[in-house]
């Protein structure tokens, strides 16, 4: 038998040919602290950071909603929105992310773009890419994007179903998860988890890495 390489998934509808600097990828995930015990001599306990897929209902967690852009090669490297300094937006919450929390975060991101645009007119037409979760596509959220009184043009596009490799934001979450694991110590509290999340998100994604990640994921199609 000859093994044939499966064809690549189709690109998200509505983004074909758009320059990569117009995209803003948005998603959310959560992390919690887990105390693990192991028998090392007299016994040893350690603390690790784990994702919410392993979280029980009675365990505290901190959800992170993250948005990231690829960066624009036409903007000077010392300015926000450039390849060296792509903008990132973060909200942390201990509550489950519903349409109102997610919609509030979307409104903060778009309001920030409207009030503090990058150099030139590159923020006039921005496209949000996200999963096709029901909480993302309610009238409450879509109205915030499409019906806001703004000179900017904002729209949203679903990523291909079940294709996390085409989601640049997932690679950011991988970096966040790995660095949290390296930093975590046995005496960490939820306060430590929160502040380290903020610090890591601020540090990662420099020197053109988000742009190269978008390109790696196939953008622009």
Short mmCIF file of C-alpha atoms in Angstrom, two decimals:
data_model
loop_
_atom_site.label_atom_id
_atom_site.label_comp_id
_atom_site.label_asym_id
_atom_site.label_seq_id
_atom_site.Cartn_x
_atom_site.Cartn_y
_atom_site.Cartn_z
CA UNK A 1 0.00 0.00 0.00
CA UNK A 2 1.10 3.54 -0.70
CA UNK A 3 0.53 5.98 2.12
CA UNK A 4 -0.72 9.22 0.68
CA UNK A 5 -0.31 12.44 2.57
CA UNK A 6 -3.76 13.85 3.37
CA UNK A 7 -4.57 17.16 1.74
CA UNK A 8 -4.28 20.25 3.96
CA UNK A 9 -7.51 21.54 5.51
CA UNK A 10 -9.25 24.35 3.67
CA UNK A 11 -8.41 27.89 4.78
CA UNK A 12 -10.90 29.75 6.95
CA UNK A 13 -13.57 31.33 4.79
CA UNK A 14 -13.14 35.06 4.43
CA UNK A 15 -9.38 35.38 4.97
CA UNK A 16 -7.99 34.35 1.58
CA UNK A 17 -5.41 36.84 0.39
CA UNK A 18 -5.56 39.14 3.42
CA UNK A 19 -2.17 40.38 4.71
CA UNK A 20 -1.14 38.62 7.88
CA UNK A 21 -0.87 41.81 9.92
CA UNK A 22 -4.65 42.22 9.82
CA UNK A 23 -5.31 39.10 11.90
CA UNK A 24 -5.93 38.97 15.64
CA UNK A 25 -6.08 35.44 17.03
CA UNK A 26 -8.14 35.00 20.21
CA UNK A 27 -8.71 32.03 22.50
CA UNK A 28 -8.93 31.11 26.17
CA UNK A 29 -7.59 28.40 28.43
CA UNK A 30 -7.11 27.84 32.14
CA UNK A 31 -4.48 26.62 34.57
CA UNK A 32 -4.57 25.39 38.14
CA UNK A 33 -2.05 24.34 40.77
CA UNK A 34 -1.75 20.65 41.56
CA UNK A 35 0.06 19.23 44.58
CA UNK A 36 1.72 15.95 43.70
CA UNK A 37 3.16 13.48 46.19
CA UNK A 38 5.96 11.04 45.49
CA UNK A 39 7.94 8.67 47.65
CA UNK A 40 11.49 9.99 47.74
CA UNK A 41 13.03 8.71 50.98
CA UNK A 42 10.77 10.16 53.66
CA UNK A 43 8.32 11.48 51.12
CA UNK A 44 8.27 14.53 48.93
CA UNK A 45 5.58 16.91 47.72
CA UNK A 46 5.84 19.19 44.75
CA UNK A 47 3.56 21.69 43.06
CA UNK A 48 2.91 21.75 39.34
CA UNK A 49 0.82 23.82 36.96
CA UNK A 50 -1.70 21.87 34.91
CA UNK A 51 -4.26 22.81 32.32
CA UNK A 52 -7.99 22.78 32.99
CA UNK A 53 -8.56 19.55 31.07
CA UNK A 54 -7.35 17.78 34.24
CA UNK A 55 -9.09 20.14 36.68
CA UNK A 56 -11.77 19.01 39.12
CA UNK A 57 -14.69 21.23 39.98
CA UNK A 58 -13.49 21.78 43.54
CA UNK A 59 -10.02 22.96 42.43
CA UNK A 60 -9.35 26.66 41.93
CA UNK A 61 -8.19 27.75 38.50
CA UNK A 62 -7.33 30.94 36.66
CA UNK A 63 -8.67 31.28 33.14
CA UNK A 64 -6.70 33.31 30.64
CA UNK A 65 -8.24 34.96 27.58
CA UNK A 66 -5.46 35.94 25.20
CA UNK A 67 -5.41 37.86 21.94
CA UNK A 68 -2.31 38.32 19.79
CA UNK A 69 -1.51 39.91 16.46
CA UNK A 70 1.24 38.90 14.05
CA UNK A 71 2.94 42.27 13.88
CA UNK A 72 3.41 44.54 10.89
CA UNK A 73 6.72 44.74 8.95
CA UNK A 74 5.78 48.25 7.76
CA UNK A 75 5.90 49.68 11.30
CA UNK A 76 9.28 50.74 12.76
CA UNK A 77 10.65 48.00 15.04
CA UNK A 78 10.69 50.20 18.16
CA UNK A 79 6.94 50.88 17.97
CA UNK A 80 3.99 48.83 19.17
CA UNK A 81 2.43 46.74 16.43
CA UNK A 82 5.75 46.05 14.68
CA UNK A 83 7.29 42.63 14.18
CA UNK A 84 9.47 43.16 17.25
CA UNK A 85 6.63 44.46 19.40
CA UNK A 86 3.34 42.84 18.36
CA UNK A 87 0.47 43.73 20.62
CA UNK A 88 -1.00 41.20 23.04
CA UNK A 89 -4.10 41.52 25.17
CA UNK A 90 -4.77 39.43 28.28
CA UNK A 91 -7.58 39.03 30.78
CA UNK A 92 -7.38 36.71 33.79
CA UNK A 93 -10.49 35.54 35.63
CA UNK A 94 -11.41 32.82 38.12
CA UNK A 95 -14.92 32.66 36.65
CA UNK A 96 -15.92 30.41 33.79
CA UNK A 97 -15.63 32.28 30.51
CA UNK A 98 -19.16 32.86 29.21
CA UNK A 99 -20.40 35.13 26.43
CA UNK A 100 -20.43 38.19 28.70
CA UNK A 101 -16.86 37.81 29.97
CA UNK A 102 -15.62 36.96 26.48
CA UNK A 103 -17.60 39.78 24.90
CA UNK A 104 -16.25 42.23 27.48
CA UNK A 105 -12.71 41.18 26.60
CA UNK A 106 -13.41 41.62 22.88
CA UNK A 107 -14.75 45.10 23.58
CA UNK A 108 -11.58 45.99 25.53
CA UNK A 109 -9.35 44.81 22.66
CA UNK A 110 -11.25 46.72 20.00
CA UNK A 111 -11.54 49.83 22.17
CA UNK A 112 -7.77 49.75 22.70
CA UNK A 113 -7.21 49.53 18.94
CA UNK A 114 -9.55 52.45 18.32
CA UNK A 115 -8.03 54.67 21.00
CA UNK A 116 -4.38 53.80 20.40
CA UNK A 117 -4.00 52.87 16.71
CA UNK A 118 -0.66 51.88 15.26
CA UNK A 119 1.23 54.15 12.91
CA UNK A 120 -0.48 54.49 9.55
CA UNK A 121 -3.92 53.14 8.71
CA UNK A 122 -3.11 49.51 9.38
CA UNK A 123 -5.74 49.20 12.15
CA UNK A 124 -8.62 50.31 9.94
CA UNK A 125 -9.53 46.77 8.88
CA UNK A 126 -8.89 43.98 11.39
CA UNK A 127 -10.06 40.37 11.32
CA UNK A 128 -10.52 38.30 14.49
CA UNK A 129 -9.95 34.57 14.07
CA UNK A 130 -11.28 32.19 16.71
CA UNK A 131 -12.76 28.77 17.42
CA UNK A 132 -16.35 28.07 16.50
CA UNK A 133 -17.46 27.86 20.13
CA UNK A 134 -21.05 28.80 20.82
CA UNK A 135 -20.06 31.39 23.45
CA UNK A 136 -18.00 33.26 20.84
CA UNK A 137 -20.79 33.57 18.29
CA UNK A 138 -23.77 34.77 20.31
CA UNK A 139 -25.57 37.94 19.20
CA UNK A 140 -24.11 39.69 22.25
CA UNK A 141 -20.53 39.08 21.05
CA UNK A 142 -21.06 39.53 17.32
CA UNK A 143 -22.84 42.84 17.91
CA UNK A 144 -19.80 44.13 19.80
CA UNK A 145 -17.68 43.39 16.74
CA UNK A 146 -19.91 44.23 13.80
CA UNK A 147 -22.24 46.96 15.07
CA UNK A 148 -19.92 49.21 17.05
CA UNK A 149 -19.95 52.95 16.20
CA UNK A 150 -16.41 53.09 14.87
CA UNK A 151 -14.45 54.31 11.87
CA UNK A 152 -12.61 50.99 11.97
CA UNK A 153 -13.90 47.89 10.24
CA UNK A 154 -13.87 44.75 12.40
CA UNK A 155 -14.99 41.25 11.45
CA UNK A 156 -14.62 37.69 12.73
CA UNK A 157 -13.80 34.40 11.03
CA UNK A 158 -13.93 30.83 12.35
CA UNK A 159 -10.84 28.70 12.14
CA UNK A 160 -11.13 25.29 10.41
CA UNK A 161 -12.75 22.74 12.69
CA UNK A 162 -10.48 20.49 14.76
CA UNK A 163 -7.27 22.02 13.41
CA UNK A 164 -5.34 23.38 16.42
CA UNK A 165 -2.16 23.37 14.32
CA UNK A 166 -3.69 26.22 12.31
CA UNK A 167 -4.21 28.33 15.43
CA UNK A 168 -1.23 30.62 16.17
CA UNK A 169 -2.64 31.33 19.63
CA UNK A 170 -2.22 27.65 20.58
CA UNK A 171 1.55 27.96 20.19
CA UNK A 172 1.48 30.95 22.54
CA UNK A 173 -0.38 28.85 25.09
CA UNK A 174 2.23 26.09 24.71
CA UNK A 175 4.97 28.59 25.53
CA UNK A 176 2.99 29.90 28.49
CA UNK A 177 2.38 26.39 29.81
CA UNK A 178 6.04 25.38 29.43
CA UNK A 179 7.39 28.48 31.16
CA UNK A 180 4.89 28.17 34.02
CA UNK A 181 6.10 24.60 34.51
CA UNK A 182 9.72 25.75 34.67
CA UNK A 183 8.98 28.51 37.17
CA UNK A 184 6.54 26.75 39.48
CA UNK A 185 7.77 25.85 42.99
CA UNK A 186 6.12 23.90 45.77
CA UNK A 187 5.21 27.06 47.70
CA UNK A 188 3.33 28.72 44.85
CA UNK A 189 -0.13 30.16 45.52
CA UNK A 190 -2.82 31.31 43.12
CA UNK A 191 -1.39 34.83 43.44
CA UNK A 192 1.98 33.53 42.17
CA UNK A 193 0.22 31.77 39.30
CA UNK A 194 -1.60 34.96 38.33
CA UNK A 195 1.42 37.28 38.37
CA UNK A 196 3.66 34.82 36.58
CA UNK A 197 1.08 34.46 33.82
CA UNK A 198 1.11 38.22 33.32
CA UNK A 199 4.91 38.37 33.30
CA UNK A 200 5.30 35.47 30.85
CA UNK A 201 2.72 36.79 28.39
CA UNK A 202 4.46 40.16 28.46
CA UNK A 203 7.84 38.54 27.70
CA UNK A 204 6.95 35.98 25.03
CA UNK A 205 6.16 36.85 21.45
CA UNK A 206 9.05 39.19 20.71
CA UNK A 207 11.49 39.42 17.80
CA UNK A 208 9.00 38.43 15.12
CA UNK A 209 7.99 35.09 16.63
CA UNK A 210 4.22 35.67 16.40
CA UNK A 211 4.61 36.66 12.74
CA UNK A 212 6.60 33.53 11.96
CA UNK A 213 4.01 31.47 13.85
CA UNK A 214 1.18 32.89 11.74
CA UNK A 215 3.19 32.09 8.61
CA UNK A 216 3.91 28.57 9.92
CA UNK A 217 0.16 28.06 10.37
CA UNK A 218 -0.45 28.98 6.73
CA UNK A 219 -1.42 32.65 6.97
CA UNK A 220 -1.97 34.31 4.63
CA UNK A 221 -3.81 31.63 2.68
#
